[in-house]
Coordinates of C-alpha atoms in Angstrom, one line a residue:
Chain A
X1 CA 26.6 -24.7 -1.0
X2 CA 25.2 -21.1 -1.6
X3 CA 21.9 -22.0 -0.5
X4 CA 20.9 -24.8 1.7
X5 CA 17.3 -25.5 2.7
X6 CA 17.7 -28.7 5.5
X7 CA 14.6 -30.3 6.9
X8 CA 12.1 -27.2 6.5
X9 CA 8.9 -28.5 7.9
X10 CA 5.7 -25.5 7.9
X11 CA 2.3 -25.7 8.9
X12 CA -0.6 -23.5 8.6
X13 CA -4.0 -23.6 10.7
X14 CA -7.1 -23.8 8.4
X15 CA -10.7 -22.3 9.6
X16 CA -11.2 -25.3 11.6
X17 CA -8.2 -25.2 13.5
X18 CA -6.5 -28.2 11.8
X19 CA -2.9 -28.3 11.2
X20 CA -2.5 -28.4 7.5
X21 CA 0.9 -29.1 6.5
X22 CA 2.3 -27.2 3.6
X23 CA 5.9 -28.5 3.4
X24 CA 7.5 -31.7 4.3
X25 CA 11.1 -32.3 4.6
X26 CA 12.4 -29.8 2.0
X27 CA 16.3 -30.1 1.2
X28 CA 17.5 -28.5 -1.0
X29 CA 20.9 -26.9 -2.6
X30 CA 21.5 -24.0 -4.7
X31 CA 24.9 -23.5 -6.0
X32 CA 26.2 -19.9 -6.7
X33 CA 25.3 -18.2 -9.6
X34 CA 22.7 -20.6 -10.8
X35 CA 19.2 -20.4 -12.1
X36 CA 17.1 -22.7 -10.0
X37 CA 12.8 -22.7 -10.8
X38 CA 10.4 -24.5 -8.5
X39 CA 7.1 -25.6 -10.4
X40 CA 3.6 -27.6 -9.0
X41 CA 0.7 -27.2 -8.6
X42 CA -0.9 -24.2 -7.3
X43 CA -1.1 -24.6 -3.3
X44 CA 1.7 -26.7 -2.8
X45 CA 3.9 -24.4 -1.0
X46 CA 6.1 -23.2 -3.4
X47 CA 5.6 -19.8 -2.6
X48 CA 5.9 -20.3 1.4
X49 CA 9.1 -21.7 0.2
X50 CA 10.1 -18.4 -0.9
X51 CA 8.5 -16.7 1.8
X52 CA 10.9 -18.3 4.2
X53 CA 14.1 -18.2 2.2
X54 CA 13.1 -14.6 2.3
X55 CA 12.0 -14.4 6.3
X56 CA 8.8 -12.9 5.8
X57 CA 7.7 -16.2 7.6
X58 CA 8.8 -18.6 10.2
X59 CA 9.4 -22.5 9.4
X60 CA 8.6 -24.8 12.5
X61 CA 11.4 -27.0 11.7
X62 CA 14.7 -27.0 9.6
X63 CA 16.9 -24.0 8.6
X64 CA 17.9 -22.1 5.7
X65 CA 21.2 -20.4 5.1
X66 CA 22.3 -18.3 2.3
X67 CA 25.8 -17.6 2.0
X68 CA 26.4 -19.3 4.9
X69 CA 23.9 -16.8 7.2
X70 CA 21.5 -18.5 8.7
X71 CA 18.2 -17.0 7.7
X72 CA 16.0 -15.1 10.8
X73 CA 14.5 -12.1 9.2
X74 CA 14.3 -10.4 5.9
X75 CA 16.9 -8.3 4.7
X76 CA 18.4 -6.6 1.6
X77 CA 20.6 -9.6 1.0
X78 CA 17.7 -11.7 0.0
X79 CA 15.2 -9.5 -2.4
X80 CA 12.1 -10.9 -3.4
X81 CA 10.1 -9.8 -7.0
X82 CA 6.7 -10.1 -6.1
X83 CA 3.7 -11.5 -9.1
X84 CA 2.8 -7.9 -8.7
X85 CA 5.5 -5.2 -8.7
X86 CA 4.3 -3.7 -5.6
X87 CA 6.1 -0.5 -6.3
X88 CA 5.3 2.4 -4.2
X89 CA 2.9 4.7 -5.8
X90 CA 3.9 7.5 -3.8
X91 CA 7.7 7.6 -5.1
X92 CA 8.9 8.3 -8.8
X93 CA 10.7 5.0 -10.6
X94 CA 14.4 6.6 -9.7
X95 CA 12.7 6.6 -6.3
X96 CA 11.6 3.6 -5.9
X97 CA 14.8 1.8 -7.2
X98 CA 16.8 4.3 -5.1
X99 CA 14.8 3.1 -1.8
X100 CA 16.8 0.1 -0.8
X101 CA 20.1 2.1 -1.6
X102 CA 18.9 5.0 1.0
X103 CA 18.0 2.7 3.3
X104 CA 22.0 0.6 3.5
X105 CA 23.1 4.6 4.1
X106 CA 24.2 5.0 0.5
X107 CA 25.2 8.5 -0.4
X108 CA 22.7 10.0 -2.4
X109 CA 24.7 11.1 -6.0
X110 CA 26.2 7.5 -5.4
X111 CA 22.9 5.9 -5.3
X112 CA 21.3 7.8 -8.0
X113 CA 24.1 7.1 -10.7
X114 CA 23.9 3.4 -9.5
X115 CA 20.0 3.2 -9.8
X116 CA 20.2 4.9 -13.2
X117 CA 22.8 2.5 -14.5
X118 CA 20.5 -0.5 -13.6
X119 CA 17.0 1.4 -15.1
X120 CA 19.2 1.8 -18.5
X121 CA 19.8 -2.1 -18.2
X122 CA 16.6 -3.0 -17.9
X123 CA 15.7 0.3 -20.9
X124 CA 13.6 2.5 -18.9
X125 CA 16.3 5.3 -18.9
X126 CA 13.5 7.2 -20.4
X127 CA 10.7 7.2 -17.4
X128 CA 13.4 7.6 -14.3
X129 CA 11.1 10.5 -13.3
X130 CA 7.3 8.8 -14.2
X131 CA 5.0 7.5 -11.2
X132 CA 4.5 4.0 -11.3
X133 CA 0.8 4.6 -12.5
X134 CA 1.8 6.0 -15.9
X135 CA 3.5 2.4 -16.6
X136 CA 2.5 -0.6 -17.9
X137 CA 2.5 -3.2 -16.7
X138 CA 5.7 -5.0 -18.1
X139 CA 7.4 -1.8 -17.0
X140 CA 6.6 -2.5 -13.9
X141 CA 7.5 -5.3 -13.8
X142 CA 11.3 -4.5 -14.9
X143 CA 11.7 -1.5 -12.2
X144 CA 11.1 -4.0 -9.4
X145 CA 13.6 -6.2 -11.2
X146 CA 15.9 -3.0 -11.4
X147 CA 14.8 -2.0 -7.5
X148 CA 16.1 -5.8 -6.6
X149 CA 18.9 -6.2 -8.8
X150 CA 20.6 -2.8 -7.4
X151 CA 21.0 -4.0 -4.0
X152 CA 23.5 -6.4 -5.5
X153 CA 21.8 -9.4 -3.5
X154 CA 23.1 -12.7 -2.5
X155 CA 20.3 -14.4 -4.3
X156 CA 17.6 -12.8 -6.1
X157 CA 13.6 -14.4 -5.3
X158 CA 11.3 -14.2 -7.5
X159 CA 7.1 -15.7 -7.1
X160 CA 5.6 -15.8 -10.4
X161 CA 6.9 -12.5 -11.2
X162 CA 5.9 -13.0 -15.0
X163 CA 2.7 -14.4 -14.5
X164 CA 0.5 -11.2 -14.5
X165 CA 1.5 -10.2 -17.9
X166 CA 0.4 -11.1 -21.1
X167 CA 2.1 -13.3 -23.8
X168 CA 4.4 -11.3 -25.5
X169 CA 5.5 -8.9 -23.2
X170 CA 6.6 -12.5 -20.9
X171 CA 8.2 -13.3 -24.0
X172 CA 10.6 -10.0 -24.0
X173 CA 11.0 -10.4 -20.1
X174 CA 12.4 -14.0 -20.3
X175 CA 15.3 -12.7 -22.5
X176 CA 16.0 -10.2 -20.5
X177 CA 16.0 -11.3 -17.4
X178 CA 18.3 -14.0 -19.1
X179 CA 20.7 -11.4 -20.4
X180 CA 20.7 -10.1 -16.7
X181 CA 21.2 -13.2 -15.5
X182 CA 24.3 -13.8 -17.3
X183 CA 25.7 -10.3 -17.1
X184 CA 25.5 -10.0 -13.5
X185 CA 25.7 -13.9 -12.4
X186 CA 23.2 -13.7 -9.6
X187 CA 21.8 -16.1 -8.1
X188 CA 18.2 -16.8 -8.6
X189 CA 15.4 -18.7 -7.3
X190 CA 12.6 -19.0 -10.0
X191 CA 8.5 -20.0 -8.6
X192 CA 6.3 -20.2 -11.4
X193 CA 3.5 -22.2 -12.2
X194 CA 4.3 -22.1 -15.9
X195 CA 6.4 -25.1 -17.1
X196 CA 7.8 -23.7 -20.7
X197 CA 8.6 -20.6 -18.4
X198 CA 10.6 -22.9 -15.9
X199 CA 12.2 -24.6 -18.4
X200 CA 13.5 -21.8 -21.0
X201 CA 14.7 -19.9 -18.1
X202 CA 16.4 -22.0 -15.5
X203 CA 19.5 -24.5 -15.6
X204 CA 17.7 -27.1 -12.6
X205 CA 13.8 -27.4 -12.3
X206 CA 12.1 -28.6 -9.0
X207 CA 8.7 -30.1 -9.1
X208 CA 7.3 -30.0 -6.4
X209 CA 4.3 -32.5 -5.0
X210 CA 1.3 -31.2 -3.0
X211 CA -0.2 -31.3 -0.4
X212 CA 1.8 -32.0 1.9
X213 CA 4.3 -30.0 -0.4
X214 CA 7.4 -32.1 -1.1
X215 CA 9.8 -32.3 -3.7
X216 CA 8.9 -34.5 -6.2
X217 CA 12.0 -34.7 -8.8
X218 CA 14.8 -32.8 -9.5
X219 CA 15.8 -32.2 -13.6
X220 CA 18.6 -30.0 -14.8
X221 CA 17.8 -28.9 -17.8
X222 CA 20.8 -29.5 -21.1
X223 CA 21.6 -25.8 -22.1
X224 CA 23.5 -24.8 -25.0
X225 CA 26.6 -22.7 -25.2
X226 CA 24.9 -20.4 -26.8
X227 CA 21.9 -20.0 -24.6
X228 CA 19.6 -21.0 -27.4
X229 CA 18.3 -24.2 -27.4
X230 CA 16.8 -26.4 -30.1
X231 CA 13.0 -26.6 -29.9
X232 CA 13.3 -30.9 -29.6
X233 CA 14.9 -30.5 -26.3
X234 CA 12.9 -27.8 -24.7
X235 CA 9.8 -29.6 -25.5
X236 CA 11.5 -33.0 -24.4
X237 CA 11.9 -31.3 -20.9
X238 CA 8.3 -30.1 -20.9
X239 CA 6.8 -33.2 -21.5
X240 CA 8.6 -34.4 -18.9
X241 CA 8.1 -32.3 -16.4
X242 CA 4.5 -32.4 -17.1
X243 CA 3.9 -35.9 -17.0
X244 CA 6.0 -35.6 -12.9
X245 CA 3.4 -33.4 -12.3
X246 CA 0.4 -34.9 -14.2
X247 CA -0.1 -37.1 -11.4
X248 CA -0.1 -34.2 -8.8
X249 CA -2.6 -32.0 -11.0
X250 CA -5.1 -35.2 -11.0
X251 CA -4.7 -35.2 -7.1
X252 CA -5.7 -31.5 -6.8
X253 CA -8.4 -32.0 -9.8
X254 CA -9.6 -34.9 -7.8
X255 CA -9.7 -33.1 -4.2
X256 CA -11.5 -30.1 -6.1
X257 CA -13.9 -31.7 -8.3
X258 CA -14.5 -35.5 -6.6
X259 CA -13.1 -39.4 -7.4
X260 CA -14.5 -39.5 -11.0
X261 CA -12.4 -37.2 -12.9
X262 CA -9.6 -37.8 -14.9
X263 CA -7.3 -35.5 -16.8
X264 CA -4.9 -36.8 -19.0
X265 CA -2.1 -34.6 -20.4
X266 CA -0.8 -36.5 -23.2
X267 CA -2.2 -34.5 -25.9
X268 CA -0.6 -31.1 -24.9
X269 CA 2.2 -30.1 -26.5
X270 CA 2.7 -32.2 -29.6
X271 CA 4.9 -30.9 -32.0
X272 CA 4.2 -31.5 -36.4
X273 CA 6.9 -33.7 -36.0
X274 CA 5.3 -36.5 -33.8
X275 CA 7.6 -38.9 -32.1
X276 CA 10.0 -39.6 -35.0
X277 CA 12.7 -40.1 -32.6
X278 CA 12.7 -36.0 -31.6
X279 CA 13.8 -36.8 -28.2
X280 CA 16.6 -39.6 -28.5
Chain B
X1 CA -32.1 35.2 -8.4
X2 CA -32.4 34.4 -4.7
X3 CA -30.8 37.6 -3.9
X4 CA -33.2 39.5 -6.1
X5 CA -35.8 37.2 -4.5
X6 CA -34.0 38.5 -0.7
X7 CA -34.1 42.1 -1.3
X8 CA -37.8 42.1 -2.7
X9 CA -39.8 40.0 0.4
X10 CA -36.9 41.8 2.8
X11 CA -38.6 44.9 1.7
X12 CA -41.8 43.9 1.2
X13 CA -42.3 42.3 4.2
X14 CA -44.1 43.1 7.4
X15 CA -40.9 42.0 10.0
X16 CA -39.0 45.3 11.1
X17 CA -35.5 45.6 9.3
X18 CA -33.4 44.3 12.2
X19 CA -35.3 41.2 12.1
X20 CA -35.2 40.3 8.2
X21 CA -32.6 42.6 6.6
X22 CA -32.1 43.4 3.4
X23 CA -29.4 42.3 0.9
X24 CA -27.8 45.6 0.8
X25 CA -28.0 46.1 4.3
X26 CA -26.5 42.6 5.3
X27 CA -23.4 43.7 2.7
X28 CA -23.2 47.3 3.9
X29 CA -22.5 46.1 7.5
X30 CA -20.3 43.0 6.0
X31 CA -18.4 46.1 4.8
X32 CA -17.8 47.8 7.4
X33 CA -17.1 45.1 9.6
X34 CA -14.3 43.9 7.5
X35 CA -12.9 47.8 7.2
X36 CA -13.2 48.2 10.6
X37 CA -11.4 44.9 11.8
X38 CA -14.2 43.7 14.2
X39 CA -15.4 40.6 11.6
X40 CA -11.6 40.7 10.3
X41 CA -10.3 40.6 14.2
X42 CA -13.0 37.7 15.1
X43 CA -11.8 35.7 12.0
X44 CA -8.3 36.0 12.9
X45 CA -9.2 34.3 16.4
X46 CA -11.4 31.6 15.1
X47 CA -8.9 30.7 12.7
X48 CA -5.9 30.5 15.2
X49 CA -8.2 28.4 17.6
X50 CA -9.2 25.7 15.1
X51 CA -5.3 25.7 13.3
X52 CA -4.0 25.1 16.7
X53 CA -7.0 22.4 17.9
X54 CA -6.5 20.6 14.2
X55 CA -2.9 20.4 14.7
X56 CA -3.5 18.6 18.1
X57 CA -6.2 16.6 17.1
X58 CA -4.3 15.1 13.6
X59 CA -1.7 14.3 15.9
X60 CA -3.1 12.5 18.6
X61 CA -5.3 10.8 16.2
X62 CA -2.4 9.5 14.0
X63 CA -0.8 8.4 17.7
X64 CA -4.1 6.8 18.8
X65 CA -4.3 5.5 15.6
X66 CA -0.8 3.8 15.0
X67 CA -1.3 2.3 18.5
X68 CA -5.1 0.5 18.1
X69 CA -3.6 -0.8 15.0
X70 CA -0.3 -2.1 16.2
X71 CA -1.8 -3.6 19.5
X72 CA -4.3 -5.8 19.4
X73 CA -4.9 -5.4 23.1
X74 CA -5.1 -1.3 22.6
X75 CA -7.5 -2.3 19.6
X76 CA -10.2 -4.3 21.5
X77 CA -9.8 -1.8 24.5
X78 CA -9.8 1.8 23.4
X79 CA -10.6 0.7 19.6
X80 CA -14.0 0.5 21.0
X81 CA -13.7 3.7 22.8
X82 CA -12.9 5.4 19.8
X83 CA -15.8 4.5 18.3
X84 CA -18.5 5.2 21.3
X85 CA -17.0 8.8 21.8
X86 CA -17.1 9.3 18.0
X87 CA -20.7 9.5 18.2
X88 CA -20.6 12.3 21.3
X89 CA -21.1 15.5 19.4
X90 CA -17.9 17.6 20.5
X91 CA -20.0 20.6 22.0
X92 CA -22.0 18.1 24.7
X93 CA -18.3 18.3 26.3
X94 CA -18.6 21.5 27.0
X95 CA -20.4 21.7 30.2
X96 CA -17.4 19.4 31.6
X97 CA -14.7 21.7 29.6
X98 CA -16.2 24.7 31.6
X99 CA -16.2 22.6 35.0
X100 CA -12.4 21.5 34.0
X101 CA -11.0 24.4 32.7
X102 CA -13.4 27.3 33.5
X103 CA -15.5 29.3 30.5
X104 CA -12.5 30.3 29.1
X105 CA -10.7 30.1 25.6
X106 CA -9.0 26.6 26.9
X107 CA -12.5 25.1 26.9
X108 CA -13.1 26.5 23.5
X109 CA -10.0 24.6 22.1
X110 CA -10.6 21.6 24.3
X111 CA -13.9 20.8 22.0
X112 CA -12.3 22.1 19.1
X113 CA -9.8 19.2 19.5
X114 CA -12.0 16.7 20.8
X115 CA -14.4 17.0 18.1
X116 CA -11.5 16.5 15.4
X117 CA -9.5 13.3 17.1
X118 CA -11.6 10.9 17.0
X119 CA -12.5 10.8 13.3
X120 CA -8.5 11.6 13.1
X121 CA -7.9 8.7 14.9
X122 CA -10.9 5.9 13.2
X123 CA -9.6 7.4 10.1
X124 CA -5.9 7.0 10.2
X125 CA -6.6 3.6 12.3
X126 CA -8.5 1.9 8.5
X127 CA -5.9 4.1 6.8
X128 CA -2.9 2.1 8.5
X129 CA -5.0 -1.5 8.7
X130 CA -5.4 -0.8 4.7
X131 CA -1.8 -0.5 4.0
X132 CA -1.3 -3.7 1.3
X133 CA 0.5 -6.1 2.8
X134 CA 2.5 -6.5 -0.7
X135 CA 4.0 -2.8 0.3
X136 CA 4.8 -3.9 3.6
X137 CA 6.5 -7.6 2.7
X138 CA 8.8 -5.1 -0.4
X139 CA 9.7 -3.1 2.3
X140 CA 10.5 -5.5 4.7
X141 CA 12.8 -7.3 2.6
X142 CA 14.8 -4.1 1.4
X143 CA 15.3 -4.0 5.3
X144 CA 13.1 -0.9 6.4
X145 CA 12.2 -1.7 10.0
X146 CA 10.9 0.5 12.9
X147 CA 10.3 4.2 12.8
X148 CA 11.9 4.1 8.9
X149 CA 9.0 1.8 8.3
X150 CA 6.0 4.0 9.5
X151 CA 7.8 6.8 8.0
X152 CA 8.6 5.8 4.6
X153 CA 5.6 3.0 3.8
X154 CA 2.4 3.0 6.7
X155 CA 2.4 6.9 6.7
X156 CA 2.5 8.0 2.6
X157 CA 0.3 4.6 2.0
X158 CA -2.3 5.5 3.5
X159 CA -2.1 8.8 2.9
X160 CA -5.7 8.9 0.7
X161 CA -7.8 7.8 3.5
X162 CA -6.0 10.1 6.3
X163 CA -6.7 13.1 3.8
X164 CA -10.5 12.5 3.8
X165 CA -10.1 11.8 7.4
X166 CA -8.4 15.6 7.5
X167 CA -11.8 16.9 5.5
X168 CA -14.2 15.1 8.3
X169 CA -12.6 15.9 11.2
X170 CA -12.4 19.7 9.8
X171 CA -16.0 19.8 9.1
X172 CA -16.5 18.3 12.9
X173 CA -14.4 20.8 14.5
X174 CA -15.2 23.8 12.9
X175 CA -18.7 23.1 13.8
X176 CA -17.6 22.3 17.4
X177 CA -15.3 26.0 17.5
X178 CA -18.9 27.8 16.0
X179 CA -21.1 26.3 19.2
X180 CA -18.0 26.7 21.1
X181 CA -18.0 30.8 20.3
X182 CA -21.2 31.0 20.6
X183 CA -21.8 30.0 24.5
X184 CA -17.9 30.6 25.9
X185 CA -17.0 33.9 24.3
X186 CA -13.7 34.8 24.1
X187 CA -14.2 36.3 20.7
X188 CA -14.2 35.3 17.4
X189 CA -16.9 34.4 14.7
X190 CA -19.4 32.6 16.7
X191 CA -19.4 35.3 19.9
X192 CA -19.5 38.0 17.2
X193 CA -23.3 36.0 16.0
X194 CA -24.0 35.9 19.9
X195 CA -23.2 40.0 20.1
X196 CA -25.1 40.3 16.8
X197 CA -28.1 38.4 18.7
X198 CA -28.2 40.4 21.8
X199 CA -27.8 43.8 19.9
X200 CA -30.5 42.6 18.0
X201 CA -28.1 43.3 14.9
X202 CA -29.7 40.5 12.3
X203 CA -27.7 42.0 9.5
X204 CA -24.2 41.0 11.9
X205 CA -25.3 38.1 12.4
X206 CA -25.9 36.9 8.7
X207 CA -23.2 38.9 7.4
X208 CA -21.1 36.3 9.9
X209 CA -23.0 33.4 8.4
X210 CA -21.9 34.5 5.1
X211 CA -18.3 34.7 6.5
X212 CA -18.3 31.1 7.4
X213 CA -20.0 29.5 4.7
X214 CA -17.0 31.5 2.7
X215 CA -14.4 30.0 5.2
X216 CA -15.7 27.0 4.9
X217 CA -16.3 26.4 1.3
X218 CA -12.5 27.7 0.9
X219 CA -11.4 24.9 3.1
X220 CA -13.0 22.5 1.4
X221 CA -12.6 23.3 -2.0
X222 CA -9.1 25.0 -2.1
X223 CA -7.2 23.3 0.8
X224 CA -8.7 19.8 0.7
X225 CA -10.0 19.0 -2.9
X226 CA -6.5 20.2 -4.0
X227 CA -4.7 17.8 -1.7
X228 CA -6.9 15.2 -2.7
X229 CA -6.6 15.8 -6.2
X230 CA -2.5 15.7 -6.2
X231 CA -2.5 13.3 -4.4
X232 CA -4.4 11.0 -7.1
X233 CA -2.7 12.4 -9.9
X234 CA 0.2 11.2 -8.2
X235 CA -0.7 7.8 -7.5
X236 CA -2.8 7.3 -10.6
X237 CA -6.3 6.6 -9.2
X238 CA -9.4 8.3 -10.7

């Protein structure tokens, strides 16, 4: 496998010195080239998980190998697209994308005609010399793509990277980062909280469980030759990934707000259609 | 206005000229200090002092600095220091400078520094503690460690709070290199006001005040503000 995660156990300390236990037992495998999204509930550990894949943290138990490396620290190999694009502000876009390039010892007219290639993928062949500032946000977003993609990476992390933005300009993103997807067969790993996100995107969706963080189910998700599916099986897929986790979002509601309240998610996402047999 | 208001009770008033000059009289000897080089001269040797104790102090600061941030042990030790000696106005070192070094020009630059490094080095210490961690986590994982690190994210991040730490500690230490002049000597601006004092020479003396409130104000306006200002046009921030 491309990416195994064996028996990662983590644990944080809250303000009163408990051990609180974010993950439990994760395994999982990631095959080359694939599209793989984790979703749950917010504070079940998704993002550690892609923390450690990354090695800006330490598990306490298990490993994780990429590529058959076993994980210690982070490194070019494993780039990370953060919910904001934390580019530098200090560094022009070409800069910025160029950064990781400099840093593996790239020569410069090599790195530049590299970087530019990637901006013109992801169409901001126009701002190569703007500061980050003078973009918006959906710009943004696509030069840290560009800054991760040009590394040429193993696998490609991502937490929430969409979820900052607003409807439509999510919208564009999701086809492009499928188009890139396709065109340069990267691998990626996909945390969002957003299930339609999770499942237009990716070819296997993990829920995860909280608290302790746990995978709940695994669902691979039909895809079409075409890459467009028909609106009956996305939604299909929703509803079932949201009645996994309906269970999980009642624990958290519960935790937050006390025993007596109850959500129920059967309501959300109906289509005109009803239940005339869309999913069989 | 006020200098029509100057010349008028200057003239009218009962203190003898070289108490209370006039307005012309303050220029006329501004004049001919700058044409004959003695204001010129002293400004050349105040300046050279405080370039060469700035340059010390920014960089000791950004040292002391980058260590109480990276060591929690240096932090809870000298971080504290920092902070008591901060409040020490630079010139109350002086009696020790002379005892150390002797009433010399060494003493003069010794203040000059010490009243500049430790603002340098509280400054560049938030300046490095307020880097985002988001900047540091991107670098990270493109695989910047070490001196590459401090170089190309710690440094130009917090490059905004290490500028206005530039404009306080030159406010601190151009004070500190005035009382330093003043009581050590060794020319420049402030022993040229001392000379002016003793000659009883009133017009000198605020002809040189009108020298530093120029140098001053062109510090701070030209050097400073303009730094400050690219630097936000750069990074977007109003």
């Amino acid at each position: 496998m491309y990416l195994t995660i064996d028996g990662i156990e983590k644990s944080f300390k809250n303000e009163k010195k408990e051990s609180i236990k974010v993950l439990d037992k994760i395994n999982i495998e990631v095959e080359k080239g694939s599209f793989v999204s984790i979703v749950g509930p917010s504070g079940c550990g998704k993002s550690t998980l892609l923390y450690l894949i990354a090695g800006l943290d330490k598990a306490d138990t298990g490993e994780i190998r990429v590529a058959g490396k076993k994980v210690v620290k982070p490194g070019p190999e494993r780039v990370v697209v953060f919910q904001e694009a934390g580019l530098f502000p200090w560094l022009t876009v070409l800069e910025n994308v160029t950064y990781g390039l400099k840093l593996k010892k790239m020569p410069k007219e090599e790195a530049k005609a590299k970087a530019l290639d990637i901006l013109k993928m992801v169409h901001l062949s126009r701002y190569v010399d703007s500061y980050p500032h003078q973009l918006s946000g959906g710009m943004k977003q696509r030069v840290a793509i560009a800054r991760a993609l040009v590394m040429e990476p193993d696998i490609l992390l991502m937490d929430e990277p969409f979820s900052a933005l607003d409807e439509q300009t999510r919208m564009v993103l999701h086809k492009e980062l499928l188009e890139i997807w396709r065109k340069t067969k990267v691998t990626i790993f996909f945390v969002t909280h957003n299930i339609r996100e999770a499942v237009q995107l990716s070819e296997k969706i993990i829920v995860f469980a909280t608290r302790p963080g746990k995978i709940k189910e695994t669902i691979s998700v039909p895809s079409m030759k075409d890459g467009v599916m028909p609106d009956s099986v996305t939604l299909h897929t929703e509803q079932r990934v949201l009645s996994i986790l309906q269970e999980e979002i009642e624990k958290v509601l519960k935790e937050e707000m006390g025993n007596d309240y109850s959500f129920k998610t059967n309501h959300i996402h109906r289509d005109d259609s009803g239940d005339m047999g869309s999913h069989i | 206005m006020i200098a029509g208001i100057w010349e008028v009770t200057s003239r009218l008033s009962s203190l003898p000229d070289f108490m209370f000059p006039s307005l012309t009289q303050v220029l006329e000897t501004l004049f001919k200090g700058l044409m004959s080089g003695q204001i010129t001269e002293a400004i050349g040797k105040s300046l050279g002092r405080i370039l060469i104790g700035f340059m010390i102090a920014i960089i000791v600061g950004l040292i002391l600095g980058y260590f109480i941030w990276r060591f929690k042990l240096v932090e809870d030790t000298l971080g504290f220091v920092v902070t008591a000696l901060q409040s020490i106005p630079s010139i109350v070192w002086f009696p020790l400078a002379i005892i150390w070094f002797g009433l010399n020009d060494f003493s003069i630059l010794f203040i000059v520094t010490i009243g500049a490094t430790w603002t340098m080095t509280v400054n560049a210490t938030s300046g490095f503690r307020n880097v985002p961690q988001l900047y540091q986590r991107v670098a990270k994982t493109y695989g910047s460690t070490g001196f590459h690190f401090l170089r190309t994210v710690i440094l130009p991040a917090s490059v905004p709070q290490i500028i206005s730490g530039l404009r306080i500690a030159w406010a601190f230490s151009w004070r500190a290199l005035m009382a330093g002049e003043l009581l050590g000597g060794g020319g420049g601006l402030g022993q040229l006001l001392e000379m002016g004092r003793s000659l009883g020479q009133m017009d000198l003396v605020i002809s040189v005040m009108i020298i530093i409130a120029i140098i001053g104000t062109i510090v701070d306006n030209v050097v400073f503000s303009r730094l400050e200002r690219n630097v936000q046009l750069k990074w977007g921030v109003k």
